[in-house]
Amino acid sequence: MKITLKKIKSFFQDERTQVALNEIKTLVREKPNKLMVDAFTLFGEAKSFESHSIIGNPVFNQLGLHRFRVQKAAQLAEKRRQHLAKFIASEDVDQFQQNGFILKENFLSDAEFNQLKQELLETKFETRETLQGDTVTRRMSLDHQVLDQLPVTKTLLQSHQWKSLINYVGSSKVQPMYYVQVILSHVRKARPDPQTNLHSDTFHSSVKAWLFLTDVAEDEGPFVYVPGSHQITEQRLNWENEKALSITEKTDAMTRRGSFRVKAEELLSMGYAQPKAFAVKANTLVVADTYGFHARGQSTHASTRIELWAYARRNPFLPWVGLNPLSLPLLNKRLVPLYWKGLDFLEEKYQRNNPWKKVGKRYATEPAVVKSK
């Protein structure tokens, strides 16, 4: 497209451009340093409407900022996946395109799975727990020191099939953080676990994977996903835009931080299917794009869900799939310890509450340690 002096002049004379420039002038005058930092992170993973002066700015969102970020991130994710599709089976590509997740039952051979389960359930790991409502989430670090003692687990996490599935769903060559994750429901009398509310993790594609080590019943807090809700439609873009414009101090905290909650009637208005609960047998793998709406299902009684869990997210505005600095040898096996140390530092130095409490070395099957705030 040829850019002429006339077009440039027309752009700056446009009413919307003038509104945006006036708002920028106001921010420069009021919080210049904050604006500079936030501008640097605008085309990255930043998502908070509460703490980001640009992302949460009602003037910019009235002009379509949030809508633009969602749409552009989705377009780039689709292009990156086109490069990654050749590394996984065509039926897995089809399943993901339709649903937003890849479900693989009996993922490992019986012998491999039994060995993996033995390694992960009979080893003590450095453990942290967080309490949300009546539910404890326990995460146990699978870092380089631990994995050297777990040959079956290490082989799985380094396998071509495992990495290719996660990369494709994550729309990039990602470097996941790996944990043994345990969900302990009804550990105390309290409000329900907030993770049982259907939500999108952020405004762009990201990936989580669950290899379930135990059977999960439908009434024991299964993973829940809305099939097809990873897809960007005009109705979804309109909903995203309306949600961004409606955020106030009274909006729930998770939505203010950029993880939008959704109601059942809103799903219907966007044309999505009913939520699917993953009541599955052990040795089932689910890899999901958590831009799609998902939740932790309700548990009707005290229950324990144990899984090998992976999580990864990358700058959604990158046009390439590789060149991931987190994959460097000095970093890729130390992500969880570095992340935990970072949270500890922020709590000690700046009094920022760290929800992940140290509980020492634990077995996955032990009762919850953290039962009160």
mmCIF file of N, CA and C in Angstrom, residues 79-207:
data_model
loop_
_atom_site.group_PDB
_atom_site.id
_atom_site.type_symbol
_atom_site.label_atom_id
_atom_site.label_comp_id
_atom_site.label_asym_id
_atom_site.label_seq_id
_atom_site.Cartn_x
_atom_site.Cartn_y
_atom_site.Cartn_z
ATOM 1 N N LYS A 79 -1.280 -18.443 11.867
ATOM 2 C CA LYS A 79 -0.161 -18.546 10.926
ATOM 3 C C LYS A 79 0.968 -19.398 11.496
ATOM 4 N N ARG A 80 1.260 -19.232 12.774
ATOM 5 C CA ARG A 80 2.328 -20.036 13.383
ATOM 6 C C ARG A 80 1.938 -21.516 13.408
ATOM 7 N N ARG A 81 0.668 -21.794 13.695
ATOM 8 C CA ARG A 81 0.223 -23.196 13.731
ATOM 9 C C ARG A 81 0.335 -23.859 12.361
ATOM 10 N N GLN A 82 0.190 -23.094 11.307
ATOM 11 C CA GLN A 82 0.341 -23.664 9.967
ATOM 12 C C GLN A 82 1.742 -24.232 9.776
ATOM 13 N N HIS A 83 2.735 -23.617 10.395
ATOM 14 C CA HIS A 83 4.111 -24.115 10.315
ATOM 15 C C HIS A 83 4.327 -25.330 11.220
ATOM 16 N N LEU A 84 3.558 -25.423 12.305
ATOM 17 C CA LEU A 84 3.763 -26.483 13.298
ATOM 18 C C LEU A 84 2.904 -27.713 13.046
ATOM 19 N N ALA A 85 1.902 -27.596 12.179
ATOM 20 C CA ALA A 85 0.949 -28.693 11.967
ATOM 21 C C ALA A 85 1.618 -29.949 11.414
ATOM 22 N N LYS A 86 2.689 -29.792 10.648
ATOM 23 C CA LYS A 86 3.331 -30.948 10.013
ATOM 24 C C LYS A 86 4.006 -31.875 11.022
ATOM 25 N N PHE A 87 4.169 -31.418 12.246
ATOM 26 C CA PHE A 87 4.860 -32.232 13.249
ATOM 27 C C PHE A 87 3.918 -33.121 14.056
ATOM 28 N N ILE A 88 2.608 -32.988 13.858
ATOM 29 C CA ILE A 88 1.653 -33.841 14.578
ATOM 30 C C ILE A 88 0.720 -34.511 13.574
ATOM 31 N N ALA A 89 0.004 -35.525 14.037
ATOM 32 C CA ALA A 89 -0.895 -36.279 13.165
ATOM 33 C C ALA A 89 -2.036 -35.393 12.666
ATOM 34 N N SER A 90 -2.482 -35.647 11.443
ATOM 35 C CA SER A 90 -3.547 -34.828 10.849
ATOM 36 C C SER A 90 -4.834 -34.907 11.661
ATOM 37 N N GLU A 91 -5.106 -36.087 12.256
ATOM 38 C CA GLU A 91 -6.321 -36.200 13.068
ATOM 39 C C GLU A 91 -6.233 -35.343 14.334
ATOM 40 N N ASP A 92 -5.008 -35.144 14.843
ATOM 41 C CA ASP A 92 -4.841 -34.264 16.005
ATOM 42 C C ASP A 92 -5.059 -32.804 15.610
ATOM 43 N N VAL A 93 -4.587 -32.438 14.416
ATOM 44 C CA VAL A 93 -4.834 -31.086 13.904
ATOM 45 C C VAL A 93 -6.330 -30.846 13.764
ATOM 46 N N ASP A 94 -7.025 -31.817 13.166
ATOM 47 C CA ASP A 94 -8.474 -31.676 12.963
ATOM 48 C C ASP A 94 -9.214 -31.562 14.293
ATOM 49 N N GLN A 95 -8.799 -32.392 15.256
ATOM 50 C CA GLN A 95 -9.455 -32.363 16.565
ATOM 51 C C GLN A 95 -9.264 -30.999 17.229
ATOM 52 N N PHE A 96 -8.053 -30.480 17.135
ATOM 53 C CA PHE A 96 -7.808 -29.173 17.743
ATOM 54 C C PHE A 96 -8.593 -28.077 17.038
ATOM 55 N N GLN A 97 -8.547 -28.058 15.720
ATOM 56 C CA GLN A 97 -9.229 -26.993 14.986
ATOM 57 C C GLN A 97 -10.713 -26.949 15.320
ATOM 58 N N GLN A 98 -11.307 -28.116 15.519
ATOM 59 C CA GLN A 98 -12.728 -28.173 15.832
ATOM 60 C C GLN A 98 -13.023 -27.811 17.282
ATOM 61 N N ASN A 99 -12.186 -28.316 18.203
ATOM 62 C CA ASN A 99 -12.525 -28.247 19.623
ATOM 63 C C ASN A 99 -11.708 -27.264 20.455
ATOM 64 N N GLY A 100 -10.446 -27.044 20.075
ATOM 65 C CA GLY A 100 -9.567 -26.226 20.910
ATOM 66 C C GLY A 100 -8.736 -27.052 21.868
ATOM 67 N N PHE A 101 -8.866 -28.364 21.786
ATOM 68 C CA PHE A 101 -8.068 -29.271 22.617
ATOM 69 C C PHE A 101 -7.771 -30.536 21.831
ATOM 70 N N ILE A 102 -6.758 -31.267 22.297
ATOM 71 C CA ILE A 102 -6.436 -32.588 21.762
ATOM 72 C C ILE A 102 -6.545 -33.572 22.909
ATOM 73 N N LEU A 103 -7.388 -34.567 22.747
ATOM 74 C CA LEU A 103 -7.628 -35.598 23.764
ATOM 75 C C LEU A 103 -7.055 -36.909 23.254
ATOM 76 N N LYS A 104 -6.178 -37.524 24.056
ATOM 77 C CA LYS A 104 -5.579 -38.801 23.659
ATOM 78 C C LYS A 104 -5.679 -39.774 24.835
ATOM 79 N N GLU A 105 -6.554 -40.748 24.696
ATOM 80 C CA GLU A 105 -6.701 -41.778 25.721
ATOM 81 C C GLU A 105 -5.593 -42.817 25.564
ATOM 82 N N ASN A 106 -5.244 -43.471 26.686
ATOM 83 C CA ASN A 106 -4.167 -44.472 26.665
ATOM 84 C C ASN A 106 -2.932 -43.902 25.964
ATOM 85 N N PHE A 107 -2.520 -42.736 26.414
ATOM 86 C CA PHE A 107 -1.439 -42.012 25.744
ATOM 87 C C PHE A 107 -0.133 -42.797 25.759
ATOM 88 N N LEU A 108 0.189 -43.395 26.878
ATOM 89 C CA LEU A 108 1.393 -44.215 26.994
ATOM 90 C C LEU A 108 1.011 -45.688 27.021
ATOM 91 N N SER A 109 1.976 -46.542 26.731
ATOM 92 C CA SER A 109 1.737 -47.976 26.908
ATOM 93 C C SER A 109 1.519 -48.254 28.392
ATOM 94 N N ASP A 110 0.878 -49.361 28.704
ATOM 95 C CA ASP A 110 0.617 -49.692 30.111
ATOM 96 C C ASP A 110 1.906 -49.728 30.916
ATOM 97 N N ALA A 111 2.950 -50.330 30.341
ATOM 98 C CA ALA A 111 4.225 -50.449 31.060
ATOM 99 C C ALA A 111 4.835 -49.071 31.321
ATOM 100 N N GLU A 112 4.850 -48.216 30.287
ATOM 101 C CA GLU A 112 5.413 -46.869 30.447
ATOM 102 C C GLU A 112 4.622 -46.061 31.470
ATOM 103 N N PHE A 113 3.306 -46.154 31.389
ATOM 104 C CA PHE A 113 2.482 -45.367 32.302
ATOM 105 C C PHE A 113 2.669 -45.818 33.743
ATOM 106 N N ASN A 114 2.728 -47.111 33.970
ATOM 107 C CA ASN A 114 2.926 -47.611 35.335
ATOM 108 C C ASN A 114 4.271 -47.162 35.892
ATOM 109 N N GLN A 115 5.302 -47.147 35.037
ATOM 110 C CA GLN A 115 6.614 -46.674 35.482
ATOM 111 C C GLN A 115 6.580 -45.174 35.790
ATOM 112 N N LEU A 116 5.919 -44.414 34.914
ATOM 113 C CA LEU A 116 5.784 -42.970 35.130
ATOM 114 C C LEU A 116 5.036 -42.690 36.425
ATOM 115 N N LYS A 117 3.938 -43.379 36.617
ATOM 116 C CA LYS A 117 3.123 -43.183 37.814
ATOM 117 C C LYS A 117 3.919 -43.521 39.070
ATOM 118 N N GLN A 118 4.690 -44.581 39.009
ATOM 119 C CA GLN A 118 5.509 -44.959 40.163
ATOM 120 C C GLN A 118 6.528 -43.867 40.475
ATOM 121 N N GLU A 119 7.180 -43.339 39.432
ATOM 122 C CA GLU A 119 8.158 -42.273 39.649
ATOM 123 C C GLU A 119 7.518 -41.048 40.305
ATOM 124 N N LEU A 120 6.362 -40.643 39.814
ATOM 125 C CA LEU A 120 5.770 -39.380 40.247
ATOM 126 C C LEU A 120 4.996 -39.475 41.553
ATOM 127 N N LEU A 121 4.519 -40.661 41.887
ATOM 128 C CA LEU A 121 3.758 -40.812 43.131
ATOM 129 C C LEU A 121 4.608 -41.312 44.291
ATOM 130 N N GLU A 122 5.774 -41.853 43.986
ATOM 131 C CA GLU A 122 6.604 -42.415 45.049
ATOM 132 C C GLU A 122 7.885 -41.621 45.270
ATOM 133 N N THR A 123 7.916 -40.391 44.782
ATOM 134 C CA THR A 123 9.059 -39.500 44.976
ATOM 135 C C THR A 123 8.601 -38.263 45.735
ATOM 136 N N LYS A 124 9.414 -37.822 46.680
ATOM 137 C CA LYS A 124 9.135 -36.560 47.371
ATOM 138 C C LYS A 124 9.696 -35.401 46.549
ATOM 139 N N PHE A 125 8.867 -34.363 46.370
ATOM 140 C CA PHE A 125 9.264 -33.197 45.589
ATOM 141 C C PHE A 125 9.171 -31.930 46.432
ATOM 142 N N GLU A 126 9.989 -30.927 46.055
ATOM 143 C CA GLU A 126 9.789 -29.588 46.607
ATOM 144 C C GLU A 126 8.396 -29.129 46.202
ATOM 145 N N THR A 127 7.622 -28.706 47.202
ATOM 146 C CA THR A 127 6.185 -28.514 46.984
ATOM 147 C C THR A 127 5.715 -27.157 47.484
ATOM 148 N N ARG A 128 4.769 -26.600 46.746
ATOM 149 C CA ARG A 128 4.077 -25.393 47.195
ATOM 150 C C ARG A 128 2.578 -25.609 47.032
ATOM 151 N N GLU A 129 1.825 -24.910 47.872
ATOM 152 C CA GLU A 129 0.370 -25.020 47.823
ATOM 153 C C GLU A 129 -0.256 -23.635 47.856
ATOM 154 N N THR A 130 -1.403 -23.529 47.218
ATOM 155 C CA THR A 130 -2.204 -22.310 47.312
ATOM 156 C C THR A 130 -3.641 -22.698 47.614
ATOM 157 N N LEU A 131 -4.299 -21.874 48.394
ATOM 158 C CA LEU A 131 -5.677 -22.137 48.822
ATOM 159 C C LEU A 131 -6.601 -21.132 48.153
ATOM 160 N N GLN A 132 -7.586 -21.642 47.426
ATOM 161 C CA GLN A 132 -8.603 -20.794 46.802
ATOM 162 C C GLN A 132 -9.968 -21.347 47.173
ATOM 163 N N GLY A 133 -10.723 -20.577 47.946
ATOM 164 C CA GLY A 133 -12.017 -21.073 48.396
ATOM 165 C C GLY A 133 -11.843 -22.318 49.248
ATOM 166 N N ASP A 134 -12.516 -23.403 48.851
ATOM 167 C CA ASP A 134 -12.437 -24.647 49.623
ATOM 168 C C ASP A 134 -11.454 -25.645 49.031
ATOM 169 N N THR A 135 -10.596 -25.185 48.107
ATOM 170 C CA THR A 135 -9.741 -26.100 47.348
ATOM 171 C C THR A 135 -8.272 -25.703 47.437
ATOM 172 N N VAL A 136 -7.426 -26.701 47.614
ATOM 173 C CA VAL A 136 -5.976 -26.499 47.586
ATOM 174 C C VAL A 136 -5.429 -27.010 46.255
ATOM 175 N N THR A 137 -4.612 -26.178 45.622
ATOM 176 C CA THR A 137 -3.843 -26.623 44.461
ATOM 177 C C THR A 137 -2.402 -26.798 44.908
ATOM 178 N N ARG A 138 -1.886 -27.973 44.692
ATOM 179 C CA ARG A 138 -0.493 -28.292 45.056
ATOM 180 C C ARG A 138 0.327 -28.428 43.775
ATOM 181 N N ARG A 139 1.472 -27.775 43.748
ATOM 182 C CA ARG A 139 2.379 -27.930 42.612
ATOM 183 C C ARG A 139 3.747 -28.367 43.103
ATOM 184 N N MET A 140 4.282 -29.361 42.407
ATOM 185 C CA MET A 140 5.531 -30.004 42.798
ATOM 186 C C MET A 140 6.497 -29.881 41.626
ATOM 187 N N SER A 141 7.613 -29.235 41.873
ATOM 188 C CA SER A 141 8.526 -28.845 40.804
ATOM 189 C C SER A 141 9.205 -30.036 40.135
ATOM 190 N N LEU A 142 9.138 -30.051 38.799
ATOM 191 C CA LEU A 142 9.898 -31.024 38.012
ATOM 192 C C LEU A 142 11.037 -30.273 37.331
ATOM 193 N N ASP A 143 12.057 -29.921 38.114
ATOM 194 C CA ASP A 143 13.189 -29.188 37.576
ATOM 195 C C ASP A 143 14.295 -30.152 37.164
ATOM 196 N N HIS A 144 15.427 -29.602 36.715
ATOM 197 C CA HIS A 144 16.499 -30.434 36.150
ATOM 198 C C HIS A 144 17.069 -31.418 37.161
ATOM 199 N N GLN A 145 17.183 -31.004 38.427
ATOM 200 C CA GLN A 145 17.754 -31.900 39.429
ATOM 201 C C GLN A 145 16.850 -33.097 39.686
ATOM 202 N N VAL A 146 15.548 -32.847 39.713
ATOM 203 C CA VAL A 146 14.589 -33.926 39.950
ATOM 204 C C VAL A 146 14.499 -34.846 38.742
ATOM 205 N N LEU A 147 14.421 -34.259 37.542
ATOM 206 C CA LEU A 147 14.231 -35.064 36.336
ATOM 207 C C LEU A 147 15.399 -36.008 36.076
ATOM 208 N N ASP A 148 16.578 -35.638 36.512
ATOM 209 C CA ASP A 148 17.724 -36.543 36.354
ATOM 210 C C ASP A 148 17.532 -37.839 37.132
ATOM 211 N N GLN A 149 16.644 -37.807 38.137
ATOM 212 C CA GLN A 149 16.366 -39.007 38.932
ATOM 213 C C GLN A 149 15.101 -39.731 38.464
ATOM 214 N N LEU A 150 14.446 -39.190 37.435
ATOM 215 C CA LEU A 150 13.179 -39.747 36.950
ATOM 216 C C LEU A 150 13.298 -40.043 35.457
ATOM 217 N N PRO A 151 13.948 -41.132 35.077
ATOM 218 C CA PRO A 151 14.252 -41.375 33.661
ATOM 219 C C PRO A 151 13.029 -41.502 32.758
ATOM 220 N N VAL A 152 11.963 -42.114 33.243
ATOM 221 C CA VAL A 152 10.771 -42.287 32.401
ATOM 222 C C VAL A 152 10.101 -40.937 32.159
ATOM 223 N N THR A 153 9.982 -40.147 33.222
ATOM 224 C CA THR A 153 9.385 -38.814 33.095
ATOM 225 C C THR A 153 10.224 -37.930 32.181
ATOM 226 N N LYS A 154 11.526 -37.965 32.366
ATOM 227 C CA LYS A 154 12.426 -37.144 31.553
ATOM 228 C C LYS A 154 12.331 -37.521 30.079
ATOM 229 N N THR A 155 12.286 -38.817 29.797
ATOM 230 C CA THR A 155 12.163 -39.280 28.411
ATOM 231 C C THR A 155 10.863 -38.794 27.786
ATOM 232 N N LEU A 156 9.774 -38.857 28.540
ATOM 233 C CA LEU A 156 8.486 -38.389 28.029
ATOM 234 C C LEU A 156 8.539 -36.907 27.691
ATOM 235 N N LEU A 157 9.038 -36.090 28.608
ATOM 236 C CA LEU A 157 9.031 -34.641 28.410
ATOM 237 C C LEU A 157 9.961 -34.200 27.286
ATOM 238 N N GLN A 158 10.917 -35.056 26.937
ATOM 239 C CA GLN A 158 11.831 -34.734 25.842
ATOM 240 C C GLN A 158 11.418 -35.385 24.525
ATOM 241 N N SER A 159 10.326 -36.139 24.543
ATOM 242 C CA SER A 159 9.910 -36.875 23.347
ATOM 243 C C SER A 159 9.341 -35.933 22.286
ATOM 244 N N HIS A 160 9.532 -36.324 21.035
ATOM 245 C CA HIS A 160 9.056 -35.518 19.908
ATOM 246 C C HIS A 160 7.542 -35.359 19.946
ATOM 247 N N GLN A 161 6.816 -36.437 20.224
ATOM 248 C CA GLN A 161 5.356 -36.372 20.219
ATOM 249 C C GLN A 161 4.838 -35.405 21.274
ATOM 250 N N TRP A 162 5.369 -35.519 22.485
ATOM 251 C CA TRP A 162 4.926 -34.654 23.585
ATOM 252 C C TRP A 162 5.168 -33.185 23.250
ATOM 253 N N LYS A 163 6.395 -32.874 22.849
ATOM 254 C CA LYS A 163 6.747 -31.479 22.576
ATOM 255 C C LYS A 163 5.975 -30.921 21.381
ATOM 256 N N SER A 164 5.762 -31.757 20.369
ATOM 257 C CA SER A 164 5.071 -31.286 19.169
ATOM 258 C C SER A 164 3.612 -30.961 19.452
ATOM 259 N N LEU A 165 2.954 -31.781 20.267
ATOM 260 C CA LEU A 165 1.561 -31.508 20.630
ATOM 261 C C LEU A 165 1.442 -30.196 21.400
ATOM 262 N N ILE A 166 2.336 -29.994 22.360
ATOM 263 C CA ILE A 166 2.287 -28.775 23.170
ATOM 264 C C ILE A 166 2.628 -27.548 22.326
ATOM 265 N N ASN A 167 3.627 -27.670 21.455
ATOM 266 C CA ASN A 167 3.985 -26.542 20.596
ATOM 267 C C ASN A 167 2.837 -26.154 19.670
ATOM 268 N N TYR A 168 2.189 -27.152 19.084
ATOM 269 C CA TYR A 168 1.103 -26.849 18.148
ATOM 270 C C TYR A 168 -0.046 -26.131 18.852
ATOM 271 N N VAL A 169 -0.492 -26.674 19.957
ATOM 272 C CA VAL A 169 -1.604 -26.042 20.673
ATOM 273 C C VAL A 169 -1.192 -24.661 21.184
ATOM 274 N N GLY A 170 0.053 -24.540 21.631
ATOM 275 C CA GLY A 170 0.550 -23.251 22.113
ATOM 276 C C GLY A 170 0.905 -22.281 21.006
ATOM 277 N N SER A 171 0.836 -22.741 19.754
ATOM 278 C CA SER A 171 1.074 -21.939 18.544
ATOM 279 C C SER A 171 2.497 -21.391 18.455
ATOM 280 N N SER A 172 3.443 -22.060 19.118
ATOM 281 C CA SER A 172 4.824 -21.605 19.098
ATOM 282 C C SER A 172 5.703 -22.704 19.686
ATOM 283 N N LYS A 173 7.004 -22.609 19.449
ATOM 284 C CA LYS A 173 7.923 -23.527 20.121
ATOM 285 C C LYS A 173 8.135 -22.996 21.535
ATOM 286 N N VAL A 174 7.325 -23.513 22.431
ATOM 287 C CA VAL A 174 7.294 -22.997 23.793
ATOM 288 C C VAL A 174 8.235 -23.793 24.689
ATOM 289 N N GLN A 175 8.519 -23.244 25.855
ATOM 290 C CA GLN A 175 9.273 -23.949 26.883
ATOM 291 C C GLN A 175 8.396 -24.019 28.124
ATOM 292 N N PRO A 176 7.687 -25.135 28.308
ATOM 293 C CA PRO A 176 6.726 -25.207 29.415
ATOM 294 C C PRO A 176 7.401 -25.276 30.779
ATOM 295 N N MET A 177 6.631 -24.902 31.789
ATOM 296 C CA MET A 177 6.967 -25.229 33.165
ATOM 297 C C MET A 177 6.249 -26.530 33.489
ATOM 298 N N TYR A 178 6.966 -27.452 34.128
ATOM 299 C CA TYR A 178 6.411 -28.777 34.414
ATOM 300 C C TYR A 178 6.264 -28.989 35.914
ATOM 301 N N TYR A 179 5.127 -29.550 36.288
ATOM 302 C CA TYR A 179 4.839 -29.863 37.682
ATOM 303 C C TYR A 179 4.107 -31.199 37.764
ATOM 304 N N VAL A 180 4.176 -31.798 38.953
ATOM 305 C CA VAL A 180 3.100 -32.694 39.366
ATOM 306 C C VAL A 180 2.092 -31.781 40.046
ATOM 307 N N GLN A 181 0.869 -31.800 39.561
ATOM 308 C CA GLN A 181 -0.175 -30.949 40.135
ATOM 309 C C GLN A 181 -1.225 -31.815 40.811
ATOM 310 N N VAL A 182 -1.633 -31.377 41.997
ATOM 311 C CA VAL A 182 -2.645 -32.102 42.769
ATOM 312 C C VAL A 182 -3.750 -31.118 43.143
ATOM 313 N N ILE A 183 -4.997 -31.489 42.854
ATOM 314 C CA ILE A 183 -6.152 -30.676 43.222
ATOM 315 C C ILE A 183 -6.867 -31.379 44.366
ATOM 316 N N LEU A 184 -6.894 -30.737 45.531
ATOM 317 C CA LEU A 184 -7.521 -31.306 46.723
ATOM 318 C C LEU A 184 -8.776 -30.498 47.043
ATOM 319 N N SER A 185 -9.928 -31.095 46.799
ATOM 320 C CA SER A 185 -11.205 -30.393 46.948
ATOM 321 C C SER A 185 -11.782 -30.554 48.349
ATOM 322 N N HIS A 186 -12.541 -29.547 48.773
ATOM 323 C CA HIS A 186 -13.257 -29.560 50.054
ATOM 324 C C HIS A 186 -12.320 -29.821 51.239
ATOM 325 N N VAL A 187 -11.230 -29.064 51.289
ATOM 326 C CA VAL A 187 -10.305 -29.211 52.414
ATOM 327 C C VAL A 187 -10.772 -28.411 53.628
ATOM 328 N N ARG A 188 -11.736 -27.512 53.419
ATOM 329 C CA ARG A 188 -12.288 -26.720 54.521
ATOM 330 C C ARG A 188 -13.664 -26.207 54.090
ATOM 331 N N LYS A 189 -14.409 -25.694 55.059
ATOM 332 C CA LYS A 189 -15.693 -25.072 54.750
ATOM 333 C C LYS A 189 -15.431 -23.626 54.334
ATOM 334 N N ALA A 190 -15.741 -23.322 53.092
ATOM 335 C CA ALA A 190 -15.476 -21.981 52.566
ATOM 336 C C ALA A 190 -16.263 -21.810 51.273
ATOM 337 N N ARG A 191 -16.149 -20.630 50.699
ATOM 338 C CA ARG A 191 -16.802 -20.384 49.414
ATOM 339 C C ARG A 191 -16.220 -21.335 48.365
ATOM 340 N N PRO A 192 -16.923 -21.542 47.262
ATOM 341 C CA PRO A 192 -16.427 -22.461 46.229
ATOM 342 C C PRO A 192 -15.109 -21.990 45.619
ATOM 343 N N ASP A 193 -14.387 -22.915 45.082
ATOM 344 C CA ASP A 193 -13.150 -22.634 44.376
ATOM 345 C C ASP A 193 -13.443 -21.703 43.192
ATOM 346 N N PRO A 194 -12.790 -20.526 43.094
ATOM 347 C CA PRO A 194 -13.070 -19.609 41.979
ATOM 348 C C PRO A 194 -12.692 -20.176 40.616
ATOM 349 N N GLN A 195 -11.828 -21.200 40.607
ATOM 350 C CA GLN A 195 -11.452 -21.808 39.333
ATOM 351 C C GLN A 195 -12.585 -22.622 38.719
ATOM 352 N N THR A 196 -13.691 -22.792 39.458
ATOM 353 C CA THR A 196 -14.841 -23.504 38.902
ATOM 354 C C THR A 196 -15.698 -22.598 38.017
ATOM 355 N N ASN A 197 -15.353 -21.320 37.936
ATOM 356 C CA ASN A 197 -16.052 -20.401 37.031
ATOM 357 C C ASN A 197 -15.412 -20.470 35.647
ATOM 358 N N LEU A 198 -16.221 -20.647 34.615
ATOM 359 C CA LEU A 198 -15.686 -20.688 33.258
ATOM 360 C C LEU A 198 -14.962 -19.385 32.938
ATOM 361 N N HIS A 199 -13.784 -19.515 32.335
ATOM 362 C CA HIS A 199 -12.976 -18.334 32.063
ATOM 363 C C HIS A 199 -11.993 -18.604 30.927
ATOM 364 N N SER A 200 -11.455 -17.531 30.409
ATOM 365 C CA SER A 200 -10.344 -17.567 29.468
ATOM 366 C C SER A 200 -9.119 -17.057 30.214
ATOM 367 N N ASP A 201 -7.974 -17.736 30.061
ATOM 368 C CA ASP A 201 -6.804 -17.344 30.850
ATOM 369 C C ASP A 201 -6.295 -15.953 30.501
ATOM 370 N N THR A 202 -6.327 -15.638 29.214
ATOM 371 C CA THR A 202 -5.789 -14.361 28.763
ATOM 372 C C THR A 202 -6.366 -14.058 27.390
ATOM 373 N N PHE A 203 -5.898 -12.992 26.754
ATOM 374 C CA PHE A 203 -6.510 -12.552 25.497
ATOM 375 C C PHE A 203 -5.988 -13.294 24.276
ATOM 376 N N HIS A 204 -5.061 -14.232 24.468
ATOM 377 C CA HIS A 204 -4.440 -14.910 23.328
ATOM 378 C C HIS A 204 -4.235 -16.393 23.630
ATOM 379 N N SER A 205 -3.869 -17.133 22.606
ATOM 380 C CA SER A 205 -3.639 -18.565 22.765
ATOM 381 C C SER A 205 -2.507 -18.835 23.747
ATOM 382 N N SER A 206 -2.748 -19.770 24.646
ATOM 383 C CA SER A 206 -1.706 -20.299 25.521
ATOM 384 C C SER A 206 -2.037 -21.766 25.736
ATOM 385 N N VAL A 207 -1.113 -22.520 26.289
ATOM 386 C CA VAL A 207 -1.310 -23.966 26.348
ATOM 387 C C VAL A 207 -1.142 -24.494 27.763
#
